[in-house]
Amino acid sequence: VTPELASSREETCVFLVASSLLCTKTRNSSSSDTEKNFELLQQIVERWPHLGVRSIPLATSFIQAAVTQKDHNVGVVPALRFLCSAATIDPSCAQQVWSIMSTLTEHPSVVRTASIRMFFLLCKANRKLYGRVRDCLGRYCSSPDTKTRIAATATLCDLAREDLIRDVSDVISWLQRCLGDDEAIVVYYVLMTLHHLIRAGELDFDLVIKVISKTLIRCDDIVSIIELSPVVVEALVVLLGDGAQSFGDGSDKDDSSDEDSEISPQVEVAVSTLLALAKEYKEKIDGDSESALRTLNLIYSSLSGYNVGELGVDTDALRSLLSCDDPSEPGVLGGCAGYSSLKSIVMDGLVMCRPEFPDKASD
């Protein structure tokens, strides 16, 4: 039935069928079954948004039952996702949904963090709620409860990724404070939020590197970086790749114009740190293969965004090096500071990715 042809009676019948299916099956259903039932109801409400107001009591009853029975995974998350996405599309439902969400944030930690994580969907469905979400996240970022801080910074990261933060000045002080948090996951989400804001053109890369060096760790201190939590190192490596000039205006530039551009000290630090980390993590692969290899892949991905000039290789100096019989002569390697590191990375990559061919002699 298309929206144009569906009568009010038909809409009501479809809604009642979905509601009945949800009520009869969810009582003794698994988490996956509950999600599928709510997805069906969500499709109906997205097609006929005015039915959202009739679905709110149904979703609320499941949340209340789940909270009472402490069955958070089965009832709370699917119902919250439905409320914050489909039901909030109708402007007349937004205030009612927000009131429900505000009440749930006063519940025990599991329910509160689940509710905070849904704030992103609220803003995506109805941007008029952004101001209220922003004010709440500001309080939760300073919460003494670790799980609440994790949920708040993760939600900020979601908002930044989807470019839903209206004014970066609203959140920059929270991010700077949370950079010094004792919880590694909080720091991870802060770094990834900064990464998304740089990519969106909301923050300057050089300024962010200066703040990180003062608040978290010096970006040229390789030993201290390696000692950080692996998840923090991964986020830092991703952010260090944001200094590439190609992110500035999105235009395609030829290599010659890039090489002639002035390279900031922060970009030089980012590149040299990535090159040094690539060497360190290449040596760690044998000991901790999965974690080290994942980090190494992120390093390579970040380096791939920089052009030859930013990587510390001057084309004229490189020509002199390649045409010189004795590379050890004074001044020959002056403009090719990153050449040896890049060559090592390429050769190591070829060795690591070399396929295992069968030995024909043994066949």
Short mmCIF file of C-alpha atoms in Angstrom, two decimals, residues 174-357:
data_model
loop_
_atom_site.label_atom_id
_atom_site.label_comp_id
_atom_site.label_asym_id
_atom_site.label_seq_id
_atom_site.Cartn_x
_atom_site.Cartn_y
_atom_site.Cartn_z
CA TRP A 174 34.90 19.65 26.95
CA LEU A 175 37.21 17.92 24.50
CA GLN A 176 40.27 19.65 25.86
CA ARG A 177 39.36 18.67 29.42
CA CYS A 178 38.60 15.06 28.48
CA LEU A 179 41.97 14.69 26.73
CA GLY A 180 43.46 14.34 30.19
CA ASP A 181 40.93 11.71 31.32
CA ASP A 182 42.26 8.61 33.08
CA GLU A 183 40.02 6.33 31.00
CA ALA A 184 41.66 5.34 27.70
CA ILE A 185 38.34 4.89 25.86
CA VAL A 186 37.34 8.47 26.71
CA VAL A 187 40.61 9.76 25.26
CA TYR A 188 40.10 7.58 22.18
CA TYR A 189 36.71 9.13 21.46
CA VAL A 190 38.03 12.64 22.06
CA LEU A 191 40.84 12.12 19.55
CA MET A 192 38.42 10.68 16.99
CA THR A 193 36.07 13.64 17.54
CA LEU A 194 38.96 16.02 16.85
CA HIS A 195 39.78 13.96 13.76
CA HIS A 196 36.25 14.35 12.38
CA LEU A 197 36.19 18.08 13.16
CA ILE A 198 39.49 18.60 11.32
CA ARG A 199 38.20 16.68 8.30
CA ALA A 200 35.03 18.81 8.34
CA GLY A 201 37.14 21.99 8.31
CA GLU A 202 35.92 23.04 11.76
CA LEU A 203 39.33 22.88 13.46
CA ASP A 204 42.87 23.68 12.37
CA PHE A 205 45.25 20.72 12.36
CA ASP A 206 48.24 22.71 13.61
CA LEU A 207 46.26 24.08 16.56
CA VAL A 208 44.96 20.62 17.49
CA ILE A 209 48.50 19.19 17.49
CA LYS A 210 49.64 21.99 19.80
CA VAL A 211 46.76 21.30 22.21
CA ILE A 212 47.46 17.54 22.22
CA SER A 213 51.16 18.17 22.91
CA LYS A 214 50.28 20.33 25.92
CA THR A 215 47.36 18.30 27.29
CA LEU A 216 47.97 14.65 26.42
CA ILE A 217 51.45 13.91 25.10
CA ARG A 218 54.15 15.44 22.93
CA CYS A 219 53.50 14.25 19.41
CA ASP A 220 57.23 13.80 18.72
CA ASP A 221 57.86 11.67 21.83
CA ILE A 222 57.86 8.22 20.23
CA VAL A 223 58.72 6.32 23.41
CA SER A 224 55.86 7.88 25.37
CA ILE A 225 53.39 7.36 22.53
CA ILE A 226 54.15 3.64 22.35
CA GLU A 227 53.51 3.38 26.10
CA LEU A 228 49.95 4.72 25.67
CA SER A 229 46.95 2.41 25.54
CA PRO A 230 46.71 0.71 22.12
CA VAL A 231 43.31 2.28 21.39
CA VAL A 232 44.69 5.75 22.14
CA VAL A 233 47.66 5.12 19.84
CA GLU A 234 45.32 4.04 17.05
CA ALA A 235 43.23 7.23 17.36
CA LEU A 236 46.35 9.40 17.53
CA VAL A 237 47.75 7.76 14.41
CA VAL A 238 44.51 8.46 12.52
CA LEU A 239 44.57 12.10 13.63
CA LEU A 240 48.23 12.55 12.64
CA GLY A 241 47.17 11.81 9.07
CA ASP A 242 44.86 14.84 8.98
CA GLY A 243 47.67 17.28 8.25
CA ALA A 244 47.81 16.42 4.56
CA GLN A 245 47.23 19.53 2.46
CA SER A 246 44.70 17.72 0.27
CA PHE A 247 42.16 17.97 3.12
CA GLY A 248 42.27 21.74 3.02
CA ASP A 249 40.00 22.51 0.08
CA GLY A 250 39.31 19.13 -1.51
CA SER A 251 40.86 20.20 -4.83
CA ASP A 252 43.29 18.08 -6.79
CA LYS A 253 46.73 19.64 -6.76
CA ASP A 254 49.74 18.55 -8.74
CA ASP A 255 52.82 17.44 -6.87
CA SER A 256 54.90 20.45 -7.87
CA SER A 257 52.51 22.97 -6.31
CA ASP A 258 52.32 20.90 -3.13
CA GLU A 259 56.07 20.68 -2.80
CA ASP A 260 56.46 24.44 -3.19
CA SER A 261 53.94 25.13 -0.42
CA GLU A 262 55.25 25.91 3.02
CA ILE A 263 55.00 22.95 5.36
CA SER A 264 54.12 23.75 8.96
CA PRO A 265 56.23 22.43 11.86
CA GLN A 266 53.20 20.46 13.09
CA VAL A 267 52.90 18.63 9.77
CA GLU A 268 56.62 17.85 9.87
CA VAL A 269 56.20 16.45 13.39
CA ALA A 270 53.19 14.38 12.32
CA VAL A 271 55.02 12.86 9.36
CA SER A 272 58.23 12.14 11.26
CA THR A 273 56.24 10.55 14.09
CA LEU A 274 54.29 8.33 11.70
CA LEU A 275 57.50 7.22 9.99
CA ALA A 276 59.12 6.42 13.33
CA LEU A 277 56.03 4.57 14.57
CA ALA A 278 55.93 2.53 11.36
CA LYS A 279 59.43 1.25 12.12
CA GLU A 280 58.57 0.51 15.76
CA TYR A 281 55.34 -1.35 15.05
CA LYS A 282 56.90 -3.32 12.21
CA GLU A 283 59.25 -4.79 14.80
CA LYS A 284 56.35 -5.53 17.19
CA ILE A 285 54.30 -7.59 14.73
CA ASP A 286 55.86 -10.90 15.73
CA GLY A 287 55.11 -10.36 19.40
CA ASP A 288 51.58 -8.91 19.20
CA SER A 289 50.53 -9.50 15.63
CA GLU A 290 46.86 -8.49 15.67
CA SER A 291 47.17 -5.21 17.59
CA ALA A 292 50.47 -4.17 16.03
CA LEU A 293 49.34 -5.01 12.51
CA ARG A 294 46.12 -3.03 12.93
CA THR A 295 48.10 -0.02 14.14
CA LEU A 296 50.62 -0.43 11.34
CA ASN A 297 47.84 -0.42 8.74
CA LEU A 298 46.47 2.80 10.23
CA ILE A 299 49.94 4.34 10.06
CA TYR A 300 50.26 3.45 6.39
CA SER A 301 46.80 4.85 5.71
CA SER A 302 47.68 8.14 7.40
CA LEU A 303 50.98 8.43 5.51
CA SER A 304 49.23 7.80 2.19
CA GLY A 305 47.41 11.13 2.46
CA TYR A 306 50.62 13.17 2.40
CA ASN A 307 52.36 14.21 -0.78
CA VAL A 308 56.04 13.70 -1.53
CA GLY A 309 57.07 17.12 -0.29
CA GLU A 310 55.25 16.70 3.01
CA LEU A 311 56.91 13.30 3.44
CA GLY A 312 60.30 15.01 3.48
CA VAL A 313 61.46 14.11 -0.02
CA ASP A 314 62.62 16.86 -2.37
CA THR A 315 62.44 15.72 -6.00
CA ASP A 316 65.61 17.53 -7.07
CA ALA A 317 67.56 16.10 -4.16
CA LEU A 318 66.16 12.66 -4.94
CA ARG A 319 67.38 12.91 -8.54
CA SER A 320 70.83 13.85 -7.24
CA LEU A 321 70.78 10.91 -4.88
CA LEU A 322 69.80 8.42 -7.58
CA SER A 323 72.42 9.72 -10.01
CA CYS A 324 75.20 9.82 -7.41
CA ASP A 325 77.70 6.97 -7.32
CA ASP A 326 78.43 7.46 -3.63
CA PRO A 327 75.27 8.34 -1.59
CA SER A 328 77.43 8.81 1.51
CA GLU A 329 78.94 12.02 0.14
CA PRO A 330 78.19 15.12 2.27
CA GLY A 331 74.97 16.90 1.30
CA VAL A 332 73.60 14.16 -0.93
CA LEU A 333 70.91 13.04 1.56
CA GLY A 334 70.08 16.56 2.71
CA GLY A 335 66.74 16.85 0.89
CA CYS A 336 65.75 13.21 1.24
CA ALA A 337 65.22 12.91 4.96
CA GLY A 338 62.17 10.69 4.56
CA TYR A 339 63.38 8.74 1.55
CA SER A 340 65.10 5.95 3.50
CA SER A 341 62.12 5.50 5.81
CA LEU A 342 59.68 5.37 2.91
CA LYS A 343 61.87 2.93 1.02
CA SER A 344 62.01 0.70 4.08
CA ILE A 345 58.21 0.83 4.46
CA VAL A 346 57.67 -0.13 0.81
CA MET A 347 60.16 -2.99 0.92
CA ASP A 348 58.74 -4.32 4.20
CA GLY A 349 55.26 -4.18 2.71
CA LEU A 350 56.34 -6.16 -0.32
CA VAL A 351 57.87 -8.83 1.92
CA MET A 352 54.80 -9.01 4.18
CA CYS A 353 52.37 -9.28 1.27
CA ARG A 354 54.43 -11.69 -0.84
CA PRO A 355 52.23 -14.66 -1.83
CA GLU A 356 53.32 -18.19 -1.06
CA PHE A 357 53.79 -19.93 -4.42
#
